[in-house]
Short mmCIF file of C-alpha atoms in Angstrom, two decimals:
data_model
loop_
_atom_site.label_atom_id
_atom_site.label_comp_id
_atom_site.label_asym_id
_atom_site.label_seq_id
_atom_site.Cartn_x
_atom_site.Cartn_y
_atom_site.Cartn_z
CA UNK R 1 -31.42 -24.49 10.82
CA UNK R 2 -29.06 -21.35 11.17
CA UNK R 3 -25.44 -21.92 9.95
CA UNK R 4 -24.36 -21.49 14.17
CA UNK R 5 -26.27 -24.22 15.12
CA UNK R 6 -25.02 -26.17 11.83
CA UNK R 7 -21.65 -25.97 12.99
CA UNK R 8 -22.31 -26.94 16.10
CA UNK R 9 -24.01 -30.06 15.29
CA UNK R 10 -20.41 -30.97 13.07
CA UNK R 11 -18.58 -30.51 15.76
CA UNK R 12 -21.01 -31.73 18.96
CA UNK R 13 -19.85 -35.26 18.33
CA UNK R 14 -16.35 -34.63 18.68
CA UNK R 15 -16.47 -32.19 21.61
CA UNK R 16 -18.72 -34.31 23.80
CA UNK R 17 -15.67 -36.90 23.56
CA UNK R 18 -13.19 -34.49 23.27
CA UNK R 19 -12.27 -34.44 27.52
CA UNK R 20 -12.19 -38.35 27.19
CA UNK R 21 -9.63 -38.46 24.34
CA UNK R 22 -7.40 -35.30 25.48
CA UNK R 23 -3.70 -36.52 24.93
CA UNK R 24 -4.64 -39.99 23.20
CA UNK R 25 -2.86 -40.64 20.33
CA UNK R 26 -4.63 -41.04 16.84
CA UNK R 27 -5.20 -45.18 16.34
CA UNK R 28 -6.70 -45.04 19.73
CA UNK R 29 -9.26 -42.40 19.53
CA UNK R 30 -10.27 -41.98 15.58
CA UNK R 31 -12.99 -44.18 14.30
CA UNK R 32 -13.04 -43.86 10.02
CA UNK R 33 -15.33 -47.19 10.14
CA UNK R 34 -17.94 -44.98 11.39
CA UNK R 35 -17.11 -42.01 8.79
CA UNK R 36 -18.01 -45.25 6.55
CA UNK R 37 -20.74 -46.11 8.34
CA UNK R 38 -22.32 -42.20 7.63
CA UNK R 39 -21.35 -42.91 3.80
CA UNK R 40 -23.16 -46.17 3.58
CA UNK R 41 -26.61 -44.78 4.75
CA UNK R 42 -26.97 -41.67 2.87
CA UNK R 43 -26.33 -44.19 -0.10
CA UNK R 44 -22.39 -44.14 -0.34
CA UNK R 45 -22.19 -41.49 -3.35
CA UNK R 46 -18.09 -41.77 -2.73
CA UNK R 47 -18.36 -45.14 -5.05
CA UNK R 48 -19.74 -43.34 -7.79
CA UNK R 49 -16.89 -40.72 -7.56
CA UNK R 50 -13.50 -42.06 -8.06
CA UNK R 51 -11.29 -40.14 -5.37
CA UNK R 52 -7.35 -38.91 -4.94
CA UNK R 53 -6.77 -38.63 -1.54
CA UNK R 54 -3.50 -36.12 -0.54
CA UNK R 55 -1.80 -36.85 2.51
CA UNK R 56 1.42 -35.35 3.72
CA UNK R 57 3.11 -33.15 6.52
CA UNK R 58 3.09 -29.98 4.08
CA UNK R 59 2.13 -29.01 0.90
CA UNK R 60 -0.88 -31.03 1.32
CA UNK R 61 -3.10 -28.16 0.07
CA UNK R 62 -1.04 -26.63 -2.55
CA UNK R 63 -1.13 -29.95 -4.59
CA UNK R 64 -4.66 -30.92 -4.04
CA UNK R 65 -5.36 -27.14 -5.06
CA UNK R 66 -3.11 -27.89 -8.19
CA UNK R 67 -4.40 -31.11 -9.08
CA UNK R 68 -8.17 -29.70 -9.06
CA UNK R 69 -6.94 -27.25 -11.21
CA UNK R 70 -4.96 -29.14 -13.51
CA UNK R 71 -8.23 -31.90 -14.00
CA UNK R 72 -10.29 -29.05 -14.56
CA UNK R 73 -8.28 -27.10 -16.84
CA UNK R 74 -7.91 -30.86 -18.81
CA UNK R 75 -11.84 -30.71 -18.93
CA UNK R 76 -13.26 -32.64 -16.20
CA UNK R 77 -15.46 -31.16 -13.23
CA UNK R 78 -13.32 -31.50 -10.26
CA UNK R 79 -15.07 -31.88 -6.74
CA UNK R 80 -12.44 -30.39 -4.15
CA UNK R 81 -11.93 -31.28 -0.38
CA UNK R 82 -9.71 -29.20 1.94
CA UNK R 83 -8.91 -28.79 5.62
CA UNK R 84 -9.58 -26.45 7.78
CA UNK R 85 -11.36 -23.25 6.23
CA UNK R 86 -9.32 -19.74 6.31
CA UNK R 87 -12.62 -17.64 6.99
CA UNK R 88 -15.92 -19.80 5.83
CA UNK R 89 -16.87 -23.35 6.51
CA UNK R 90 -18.52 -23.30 2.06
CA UNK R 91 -14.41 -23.44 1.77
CA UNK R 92 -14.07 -27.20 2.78
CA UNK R 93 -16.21 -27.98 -0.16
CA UNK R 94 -15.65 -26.61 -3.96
CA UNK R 95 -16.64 -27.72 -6.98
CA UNK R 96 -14.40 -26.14 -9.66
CA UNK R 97 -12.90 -23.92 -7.76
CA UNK R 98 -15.82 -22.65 -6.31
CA UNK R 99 -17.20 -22.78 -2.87
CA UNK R 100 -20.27 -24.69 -2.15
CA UNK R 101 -23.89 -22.04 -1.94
CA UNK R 102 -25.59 -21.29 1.39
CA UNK R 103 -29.06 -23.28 -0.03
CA UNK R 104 -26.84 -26.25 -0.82
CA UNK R 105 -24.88 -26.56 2.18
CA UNK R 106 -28.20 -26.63 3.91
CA UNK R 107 -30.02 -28.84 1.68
CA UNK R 108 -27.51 -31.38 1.91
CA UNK R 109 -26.70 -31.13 5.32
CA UNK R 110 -30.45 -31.61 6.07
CA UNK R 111 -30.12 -35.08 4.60
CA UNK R 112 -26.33 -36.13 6.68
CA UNK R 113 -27.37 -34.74 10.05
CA UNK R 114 -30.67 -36.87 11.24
CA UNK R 115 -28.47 -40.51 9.71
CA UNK R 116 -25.39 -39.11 11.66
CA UNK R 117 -27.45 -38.63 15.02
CA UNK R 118 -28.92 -42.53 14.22
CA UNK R 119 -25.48 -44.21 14.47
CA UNK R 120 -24.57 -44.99 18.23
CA UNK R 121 -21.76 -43.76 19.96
CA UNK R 122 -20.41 -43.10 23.07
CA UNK R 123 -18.57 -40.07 24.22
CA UNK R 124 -18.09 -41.64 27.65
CA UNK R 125 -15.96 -44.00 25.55
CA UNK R 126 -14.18 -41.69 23.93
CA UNK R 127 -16.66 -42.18 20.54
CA UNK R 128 -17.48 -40.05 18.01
CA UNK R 129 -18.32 -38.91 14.44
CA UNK R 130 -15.24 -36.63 12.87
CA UNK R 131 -16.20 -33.44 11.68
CA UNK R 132 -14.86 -34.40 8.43
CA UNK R 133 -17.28 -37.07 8.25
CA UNK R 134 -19.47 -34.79 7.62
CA UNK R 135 -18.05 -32.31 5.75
CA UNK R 136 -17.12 -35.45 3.22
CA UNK R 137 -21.17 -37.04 3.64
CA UNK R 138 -22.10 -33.73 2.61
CA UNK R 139 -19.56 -33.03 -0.27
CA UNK R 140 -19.99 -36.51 -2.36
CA UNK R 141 -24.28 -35.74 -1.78
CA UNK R 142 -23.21 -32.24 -3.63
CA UNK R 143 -20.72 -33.53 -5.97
CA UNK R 144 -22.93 -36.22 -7.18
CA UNK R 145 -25.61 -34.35 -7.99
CA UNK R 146 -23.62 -31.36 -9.92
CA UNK R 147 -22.11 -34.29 -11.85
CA UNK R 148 -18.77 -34.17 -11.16
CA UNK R 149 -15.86 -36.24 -12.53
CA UNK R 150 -13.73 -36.97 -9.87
CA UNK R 151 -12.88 -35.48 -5.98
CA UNK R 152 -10.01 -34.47 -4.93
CA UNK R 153 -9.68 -35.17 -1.12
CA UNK R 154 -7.18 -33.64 1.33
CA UNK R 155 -6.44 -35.60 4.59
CA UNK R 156 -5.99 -34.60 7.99
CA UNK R 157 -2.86 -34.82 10.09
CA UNK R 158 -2.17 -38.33 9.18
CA UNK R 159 -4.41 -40.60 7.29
CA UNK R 160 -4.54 -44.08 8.45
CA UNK R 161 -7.21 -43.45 10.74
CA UNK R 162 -8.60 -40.50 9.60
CA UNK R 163 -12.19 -40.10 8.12
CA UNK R 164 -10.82 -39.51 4.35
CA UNK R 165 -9.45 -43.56 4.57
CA UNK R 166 -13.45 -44.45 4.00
CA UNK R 167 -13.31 -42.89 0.83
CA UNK R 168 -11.72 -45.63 -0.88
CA UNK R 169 -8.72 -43.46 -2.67
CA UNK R 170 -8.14 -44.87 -6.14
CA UNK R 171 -5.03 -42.36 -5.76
CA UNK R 172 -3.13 -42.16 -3.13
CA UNK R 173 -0.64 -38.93 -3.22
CA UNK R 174 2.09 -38.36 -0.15
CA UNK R 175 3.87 -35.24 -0.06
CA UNK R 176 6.61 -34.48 2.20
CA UNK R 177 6.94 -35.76 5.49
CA UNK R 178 8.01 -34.15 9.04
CA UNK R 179 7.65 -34.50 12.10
CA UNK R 180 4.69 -33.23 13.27
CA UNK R 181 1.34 -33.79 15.73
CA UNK R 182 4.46 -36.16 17.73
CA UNK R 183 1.88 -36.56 20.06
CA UNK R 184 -0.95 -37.72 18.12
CA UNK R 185 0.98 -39.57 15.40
CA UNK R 186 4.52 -40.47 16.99
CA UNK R 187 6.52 -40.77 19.51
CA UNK R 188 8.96 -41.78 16.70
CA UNK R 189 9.48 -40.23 12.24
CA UNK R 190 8.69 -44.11 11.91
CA UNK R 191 5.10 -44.20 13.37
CA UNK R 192 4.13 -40.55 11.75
CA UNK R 193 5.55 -42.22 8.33
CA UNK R 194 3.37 -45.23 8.91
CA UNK R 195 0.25 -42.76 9.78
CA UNK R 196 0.69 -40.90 6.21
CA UNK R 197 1.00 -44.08 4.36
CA UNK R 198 -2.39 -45.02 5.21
CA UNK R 199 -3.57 -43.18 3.02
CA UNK R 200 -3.13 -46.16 0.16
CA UNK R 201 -5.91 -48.17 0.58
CA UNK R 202 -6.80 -51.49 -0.40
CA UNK R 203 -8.62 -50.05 -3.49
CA UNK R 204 -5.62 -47.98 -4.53
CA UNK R 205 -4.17 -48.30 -7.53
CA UNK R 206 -1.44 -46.06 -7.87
CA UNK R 207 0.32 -43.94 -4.92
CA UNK R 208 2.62 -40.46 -6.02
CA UNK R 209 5.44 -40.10 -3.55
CA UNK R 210 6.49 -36.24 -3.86
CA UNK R 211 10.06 -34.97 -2.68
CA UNK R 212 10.67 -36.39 0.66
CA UNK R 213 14.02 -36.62 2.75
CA UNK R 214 16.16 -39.61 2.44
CA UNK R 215 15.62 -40.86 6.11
CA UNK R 216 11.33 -39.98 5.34
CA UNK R 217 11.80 -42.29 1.80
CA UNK R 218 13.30 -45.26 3.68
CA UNK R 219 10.76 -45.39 6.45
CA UNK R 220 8.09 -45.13 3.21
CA UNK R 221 9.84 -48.02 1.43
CA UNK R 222 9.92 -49.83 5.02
CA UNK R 223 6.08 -49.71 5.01
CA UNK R 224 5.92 -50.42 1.38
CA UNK R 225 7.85 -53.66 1.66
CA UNK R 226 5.59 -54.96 5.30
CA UNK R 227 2.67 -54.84 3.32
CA UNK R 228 1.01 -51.98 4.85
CA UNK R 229 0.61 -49.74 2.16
CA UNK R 230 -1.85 -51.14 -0.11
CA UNK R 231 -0.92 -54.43 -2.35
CA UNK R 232 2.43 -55.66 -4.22
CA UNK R 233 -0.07 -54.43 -7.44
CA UNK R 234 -0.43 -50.62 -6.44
CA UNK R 235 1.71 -48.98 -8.64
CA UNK R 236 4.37 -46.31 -6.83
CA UNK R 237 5.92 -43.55 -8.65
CA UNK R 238 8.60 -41.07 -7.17
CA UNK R 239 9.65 -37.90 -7.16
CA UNK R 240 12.76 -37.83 -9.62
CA UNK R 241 12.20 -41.26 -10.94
CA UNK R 242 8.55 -41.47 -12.66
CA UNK R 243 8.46 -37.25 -12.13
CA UNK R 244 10.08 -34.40 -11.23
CA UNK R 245 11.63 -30.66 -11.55
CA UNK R 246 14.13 -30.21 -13.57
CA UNK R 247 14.50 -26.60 -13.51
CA UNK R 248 13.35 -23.62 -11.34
CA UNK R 249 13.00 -20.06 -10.71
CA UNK R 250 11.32 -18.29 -8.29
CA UNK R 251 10.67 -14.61 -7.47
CA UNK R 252 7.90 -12.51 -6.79
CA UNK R 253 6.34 -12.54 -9.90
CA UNK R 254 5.71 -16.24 -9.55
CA UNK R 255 7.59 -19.48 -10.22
CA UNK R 256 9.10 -20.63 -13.54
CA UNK R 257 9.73 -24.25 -13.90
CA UNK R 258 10.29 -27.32 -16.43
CA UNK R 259 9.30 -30.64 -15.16
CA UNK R 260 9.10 -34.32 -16.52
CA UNK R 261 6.33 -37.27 -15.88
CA UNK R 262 7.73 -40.30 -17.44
CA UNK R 263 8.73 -39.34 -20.74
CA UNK R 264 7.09 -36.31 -21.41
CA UNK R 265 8.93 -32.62 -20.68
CA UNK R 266 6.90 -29.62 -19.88
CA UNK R 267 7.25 -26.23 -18.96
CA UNK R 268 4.73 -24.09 -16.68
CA UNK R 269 4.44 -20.58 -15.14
CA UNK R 270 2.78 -20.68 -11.62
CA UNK R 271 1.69 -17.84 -10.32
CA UNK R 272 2.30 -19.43 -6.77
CA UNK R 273 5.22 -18.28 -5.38
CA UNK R 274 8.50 -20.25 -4.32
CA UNK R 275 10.89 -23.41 -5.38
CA UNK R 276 8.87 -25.49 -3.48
CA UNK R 277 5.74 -24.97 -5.51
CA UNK R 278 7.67 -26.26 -8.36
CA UNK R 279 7.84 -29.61 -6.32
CA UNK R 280 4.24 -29.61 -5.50
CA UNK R 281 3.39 -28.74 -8.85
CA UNK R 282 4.97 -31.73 -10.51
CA UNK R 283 3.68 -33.86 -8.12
CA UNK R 284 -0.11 -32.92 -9.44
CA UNK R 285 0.78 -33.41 -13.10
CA UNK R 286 1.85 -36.92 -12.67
CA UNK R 287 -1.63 -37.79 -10.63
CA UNK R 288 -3.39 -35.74 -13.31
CA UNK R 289 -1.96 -37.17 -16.24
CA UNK R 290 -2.51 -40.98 -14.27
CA UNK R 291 -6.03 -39.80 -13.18
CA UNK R 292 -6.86 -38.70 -17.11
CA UNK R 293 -5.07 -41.91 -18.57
CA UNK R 294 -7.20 -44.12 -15.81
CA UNK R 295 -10.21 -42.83 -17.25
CA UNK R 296 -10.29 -42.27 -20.87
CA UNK R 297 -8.97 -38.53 -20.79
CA UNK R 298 -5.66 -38.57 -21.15
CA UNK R 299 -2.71 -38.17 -21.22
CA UNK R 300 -2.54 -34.33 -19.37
CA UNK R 301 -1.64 -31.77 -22.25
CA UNK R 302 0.43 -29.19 -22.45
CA UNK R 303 -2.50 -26.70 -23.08
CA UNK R 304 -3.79 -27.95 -19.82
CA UNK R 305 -0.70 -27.78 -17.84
CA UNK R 306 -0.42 -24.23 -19.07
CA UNK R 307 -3.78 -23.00 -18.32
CA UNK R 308 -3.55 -25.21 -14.72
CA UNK R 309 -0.21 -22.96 -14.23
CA UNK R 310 -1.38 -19.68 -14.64
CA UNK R 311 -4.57 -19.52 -12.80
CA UNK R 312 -3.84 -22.22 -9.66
CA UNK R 313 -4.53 -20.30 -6.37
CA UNK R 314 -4.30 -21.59 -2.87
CA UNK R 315 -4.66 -18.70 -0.03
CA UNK R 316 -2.11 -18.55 2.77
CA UNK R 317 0.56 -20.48 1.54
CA UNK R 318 3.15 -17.90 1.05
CA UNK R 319 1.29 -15.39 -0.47
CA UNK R 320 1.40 -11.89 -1.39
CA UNK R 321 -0.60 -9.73 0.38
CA UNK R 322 1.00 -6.55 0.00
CA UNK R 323 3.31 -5.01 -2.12
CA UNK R 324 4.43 -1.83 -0.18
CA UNK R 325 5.08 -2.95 2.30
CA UNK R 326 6.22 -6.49 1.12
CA UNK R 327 3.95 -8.54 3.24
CA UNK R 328 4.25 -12.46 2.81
CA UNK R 329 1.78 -15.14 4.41
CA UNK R 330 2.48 -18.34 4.81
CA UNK R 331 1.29 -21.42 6.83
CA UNK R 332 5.10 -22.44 7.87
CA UNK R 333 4.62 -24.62 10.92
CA UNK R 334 8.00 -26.31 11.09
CA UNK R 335 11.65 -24.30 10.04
CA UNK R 336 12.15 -26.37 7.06
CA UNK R 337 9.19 -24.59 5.65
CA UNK R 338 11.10 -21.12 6.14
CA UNK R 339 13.51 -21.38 2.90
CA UNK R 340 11.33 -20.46 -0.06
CA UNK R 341 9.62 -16.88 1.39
CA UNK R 342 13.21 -15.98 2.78
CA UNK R 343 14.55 -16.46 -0.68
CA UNK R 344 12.01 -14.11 -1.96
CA UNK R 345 12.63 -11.00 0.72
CA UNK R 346 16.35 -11.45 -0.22
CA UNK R 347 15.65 -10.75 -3.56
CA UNK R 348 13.20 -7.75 -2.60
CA UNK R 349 16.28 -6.22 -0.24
CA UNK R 350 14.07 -4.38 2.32
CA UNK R 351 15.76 -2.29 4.09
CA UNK R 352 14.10 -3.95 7.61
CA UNK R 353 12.07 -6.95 8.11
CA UNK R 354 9.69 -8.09 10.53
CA UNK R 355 7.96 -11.23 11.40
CA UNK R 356 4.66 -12.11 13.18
CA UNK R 357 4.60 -15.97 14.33
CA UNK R 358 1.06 -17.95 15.35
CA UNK R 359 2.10 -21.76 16.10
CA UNK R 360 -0.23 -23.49 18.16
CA UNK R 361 0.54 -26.90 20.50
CA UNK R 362 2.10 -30.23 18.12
CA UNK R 363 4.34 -27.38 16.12
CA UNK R 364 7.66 -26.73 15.55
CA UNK R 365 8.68 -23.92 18.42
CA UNK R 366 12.58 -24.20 16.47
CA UNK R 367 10.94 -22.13 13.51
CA UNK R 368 11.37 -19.10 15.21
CA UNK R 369 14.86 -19.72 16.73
CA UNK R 370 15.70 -20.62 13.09
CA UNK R 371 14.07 -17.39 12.17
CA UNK R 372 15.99 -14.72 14.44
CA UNK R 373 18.74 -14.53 12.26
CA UNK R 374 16.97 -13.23 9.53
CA UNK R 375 14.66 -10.53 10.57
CA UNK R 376 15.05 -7.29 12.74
CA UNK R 377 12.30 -8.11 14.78
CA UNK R 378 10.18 -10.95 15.34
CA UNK R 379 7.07 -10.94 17.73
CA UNK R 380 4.49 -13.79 18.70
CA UNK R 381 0.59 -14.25 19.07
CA UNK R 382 -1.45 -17.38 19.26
CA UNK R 383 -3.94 -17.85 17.24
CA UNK R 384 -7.45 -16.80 17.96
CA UNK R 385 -9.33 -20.39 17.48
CA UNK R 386 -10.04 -21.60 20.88
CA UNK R 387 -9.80 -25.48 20.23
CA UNK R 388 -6.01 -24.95 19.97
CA UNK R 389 -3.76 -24.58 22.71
CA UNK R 390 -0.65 -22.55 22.50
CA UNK R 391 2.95 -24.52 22.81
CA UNK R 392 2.95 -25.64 26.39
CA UNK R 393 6.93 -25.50 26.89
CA UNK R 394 8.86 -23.34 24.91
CA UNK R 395 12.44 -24.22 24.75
CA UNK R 396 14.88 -21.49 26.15
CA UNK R 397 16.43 -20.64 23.10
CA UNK R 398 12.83 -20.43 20.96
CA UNK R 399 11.42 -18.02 23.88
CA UNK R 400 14.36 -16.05 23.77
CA UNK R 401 14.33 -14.88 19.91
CA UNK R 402 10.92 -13.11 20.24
CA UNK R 403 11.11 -9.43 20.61
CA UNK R 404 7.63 -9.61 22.34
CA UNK R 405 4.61 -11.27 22.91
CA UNK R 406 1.05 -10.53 21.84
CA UNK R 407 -2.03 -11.83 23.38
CA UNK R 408 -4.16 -11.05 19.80
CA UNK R 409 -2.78 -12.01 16.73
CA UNK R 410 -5.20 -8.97 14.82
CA UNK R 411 -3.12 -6.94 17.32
CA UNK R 412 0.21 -8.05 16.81
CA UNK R 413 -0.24 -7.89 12.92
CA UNK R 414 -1.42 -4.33 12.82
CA UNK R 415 1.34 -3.04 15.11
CA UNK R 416 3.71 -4.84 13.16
CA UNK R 417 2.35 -3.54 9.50
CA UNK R 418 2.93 0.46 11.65
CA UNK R 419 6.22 -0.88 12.73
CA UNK R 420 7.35 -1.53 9.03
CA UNK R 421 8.04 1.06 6.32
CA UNK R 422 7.05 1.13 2.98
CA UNK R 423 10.42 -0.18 1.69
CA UNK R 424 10.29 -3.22 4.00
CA UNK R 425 9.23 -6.35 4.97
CA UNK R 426 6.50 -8.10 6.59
CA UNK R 427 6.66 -12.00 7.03
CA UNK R 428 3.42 -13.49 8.56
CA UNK R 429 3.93 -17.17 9.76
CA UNK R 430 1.98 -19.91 11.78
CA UNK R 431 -1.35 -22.70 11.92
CA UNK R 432 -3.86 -22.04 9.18
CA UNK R 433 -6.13 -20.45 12.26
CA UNK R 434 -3.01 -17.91 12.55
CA UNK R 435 -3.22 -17.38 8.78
CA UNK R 436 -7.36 -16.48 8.79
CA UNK R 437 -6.41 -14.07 11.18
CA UNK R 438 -4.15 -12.86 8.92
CA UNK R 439 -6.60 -12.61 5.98
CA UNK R 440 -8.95 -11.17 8.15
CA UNK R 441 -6.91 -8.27 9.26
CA UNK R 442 -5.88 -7.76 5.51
CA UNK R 443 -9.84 -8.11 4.41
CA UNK R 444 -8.87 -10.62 2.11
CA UNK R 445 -11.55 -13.30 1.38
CA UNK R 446 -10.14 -16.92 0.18
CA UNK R 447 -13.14 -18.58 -0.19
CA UNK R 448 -13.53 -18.57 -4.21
CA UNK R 449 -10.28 -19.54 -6.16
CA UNK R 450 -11.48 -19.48 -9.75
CA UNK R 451 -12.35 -21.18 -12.52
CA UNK R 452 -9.60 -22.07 -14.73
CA UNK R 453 -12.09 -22.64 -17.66
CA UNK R 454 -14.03 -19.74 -17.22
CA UNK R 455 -11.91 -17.43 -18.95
CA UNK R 456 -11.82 -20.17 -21.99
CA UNK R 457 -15.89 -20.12 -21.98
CA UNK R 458 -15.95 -16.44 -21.74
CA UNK R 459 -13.79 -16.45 -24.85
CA UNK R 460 -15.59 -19.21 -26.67
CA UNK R 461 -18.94 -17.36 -26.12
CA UNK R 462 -19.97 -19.83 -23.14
CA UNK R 463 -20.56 -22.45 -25.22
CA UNK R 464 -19.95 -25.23 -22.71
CA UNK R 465 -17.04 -25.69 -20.25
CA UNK R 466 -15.02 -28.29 -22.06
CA UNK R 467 -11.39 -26.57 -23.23
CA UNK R 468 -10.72 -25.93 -26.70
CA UNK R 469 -8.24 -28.73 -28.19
CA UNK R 470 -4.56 -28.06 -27.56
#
């Protein structure tokens, strides 16, 4: 079984009903009972794996990344889940930061596919097994057997009925909320708000609200108080209540930051870059310190949360790719997402920037309106995966800030990189497909992020993986 036909078999479900389900929104089309079903007969290893499951409009990825760091550097072995993969498919699974092995994958996907192919459904109905289903069947198989601690799950574009709700979160984590995939999740900020709650379950005990916009918060309390967010005993803590930032500063050496959960004050280095890092970053010590507590490891130290700090990575969310010239990456999809990487190329001063845009259909086309204004020239090109569509009806004012239009994102980026001069800047925006491009253009490979105990074995003479006490 080559890795082609592999990842056509994830995906054959989906496409076969894929023509019957085109424009449908979410709760009509997406089945999680059967992402259960695929769980229960390879032996449901979720329910030996207690699970956080991150759902969110953005910073989805940067947290889970930070909370798999921040249980690992605390000592545990930390199964991680992600979205879609920057350049490999190993990327949707890691286990302590690194991605699962060819001979694995395989193994273990020997064992998912023939039980997936046994459940009925049909694609005449609009029926299918999610790709994630599988990707998650085969992650828990591999995470079970490796013996690790806990998973860390990242959901799709909502939550309620996507294939991470069969997990059973024990956490439930909700970072900010936008509005986003209005097609699949809307019409209305109410209904995508309702989609992201689901991801508290009915076996949640404890849900971490990050930073969210006071009109987001209501419509989360709103759902709170109808019952649809897990039980009057699931425990919620906020952003600036039970957690939070309370101070921050950002440049391009990395992000400096003091932070509270409950009573305890800490202070962290991150080499990810921008304010809103901070955010996402306090966010994953209060799960981490809950997560710990919950199960006989805590609380979260300070040695930990140091450690955590200076080693998290998470590819393509505003990174640094080059330094002459300044070239920044980030998976913006929406113009609130803009602030933090134009903070940093003010404080560079290049004497010219440039921007590249990829945004695909069910994004926001007002990023690059909102962008004009602060670049010399800004150019778009859709990304290269061919399952998403590029915006269907831009509006006048969006079409009429780009300089000019690319057909190939690899070519728009390297005329762009000859276009800006050594004392300049480069700022590379869109969909996580725009953003492999990007890496793949650079030759950057995001597939392994690191260990954060390995440089603690290496100095203890590898005896063992567990962290010195703080």
């Amino acid at each position: 079984m080559g890795f082609l036909a592999l990842d056509d078999w994830i995906y054959a479900s989906y496409l076969a009903a894929r023509p019957v389900n085109a424009g449908r929104p979410d709760r009509e089309v997406r089945r999680p009972d059967l992402a259960a079903a695929v769980l229960r007969a390879i032996g449901s290893p979720h329910e030996a794996l207690p699970t956080v499951v991150v759902a969110g409009s953005k910073g989805k990825g940067s947290t889970a990344a930070s909370l798999a760091f921040l249980l690992r550097a605390a000592g545990l072995s930390v199964g991680l889940l992600t979205g879609p993969p920057l350049r490999s498919f190993h990327e949707r699974i890691r286990l302590n930061g690194r991605p699962i092995d060819d001979g694995d994958f395989l193994r273990f996907s020997a064992v998912v596919e023939p039980v997936a192919r046994g459940i009925p459904v049909d694609p005449a109905k609009g029926e299918y097994i999610g790709p994630i289903a599988l990707w998650q069947a085969v992650g828990y198989l591999y995470f079970r057997e490796k013996g690790a601690d806990v998973v860390v799950a990242e959901a799709g574009r909502g939550a309620r009925f996507d294939d991470t709700r069969a997990l059973g979160a024990r956490w439930a984590v909700i970072t900010p909320i936008f509005e986003e995939h209005v097609a699949e999740l809307g019409p209305t900020l109410a209904d995508i708000v309702w989609h992201k709650a689901g991801a508290v379950g009915s076996r949640t005990e404890a849900v971490f609200v990050g930073r969210q916009r006071p009109d987001v918060f209501r419509l989360l309390q709103d759902v709170r108080r109808r019952g649809e967010a897990g039980g009057p005993s699931v425990r919620w803590a906020t952003f600036g209540e039970a957690f939070g930032v309370t101070a921050c500063e950002a440049d391009l050496r990395g992000t400096r930051m003091a932070g509270f959960v409950g009573r305890t004050a800490y202070r962290a280095s991150l080499a990810l870059l921008g304010r809103h890092q901070a955010d996402n970053f306090a966010l994953a010590v209060a799960v981490a310190d809950a997560v710990l507590r919950s199960l006989g490891r805590g609380p979260l130290s300070p040695a930990a949360i140091e450690r955590a700090a200076a080693s998290v990575r998470w590819p393509g969310r505003l990174e640094r790719l080059l330094e002459r010239p300044l070239v920044l990456l980030d998976a913006a999809i929406h113009r609130s997402a803009l602030d933090p990487a134009l903070e940093l190329v003010r404080l560079a001063r290049p004497r010219r920037t440039h921007a590249v845009v990829g945004l695909a259909a069910g994004k926001d086309p007002g990023l690059l309106s909102a962008l004009r204004p602060h670049v010399d020239a800004l150019w778009y090109a859709p990304p290269t995966n061919p399952h998403l569509a590029p915006p269907s009806a831009w509006p006048s004012k969006a079409r009429a800030a780009v300089d000019r239009f690319f057909a190939d994102p690899m070519a728009a980026i390297a005329a762009a990189l000859r276009a800006t001069p050594d004392d300049g800047a480069l700022l590379l925006f869109g969909t996580l497909s725009f953003v492999a491009d990007a890496l793949r253009a650079l030759e950057r490979d995001p597939a392994d992020l690191g260990d954060p105990l390995a440089a603690v074995s290496a100095r203890s003479g590898g005896r063992g993986d567990r962290p010195p006490p703080p």
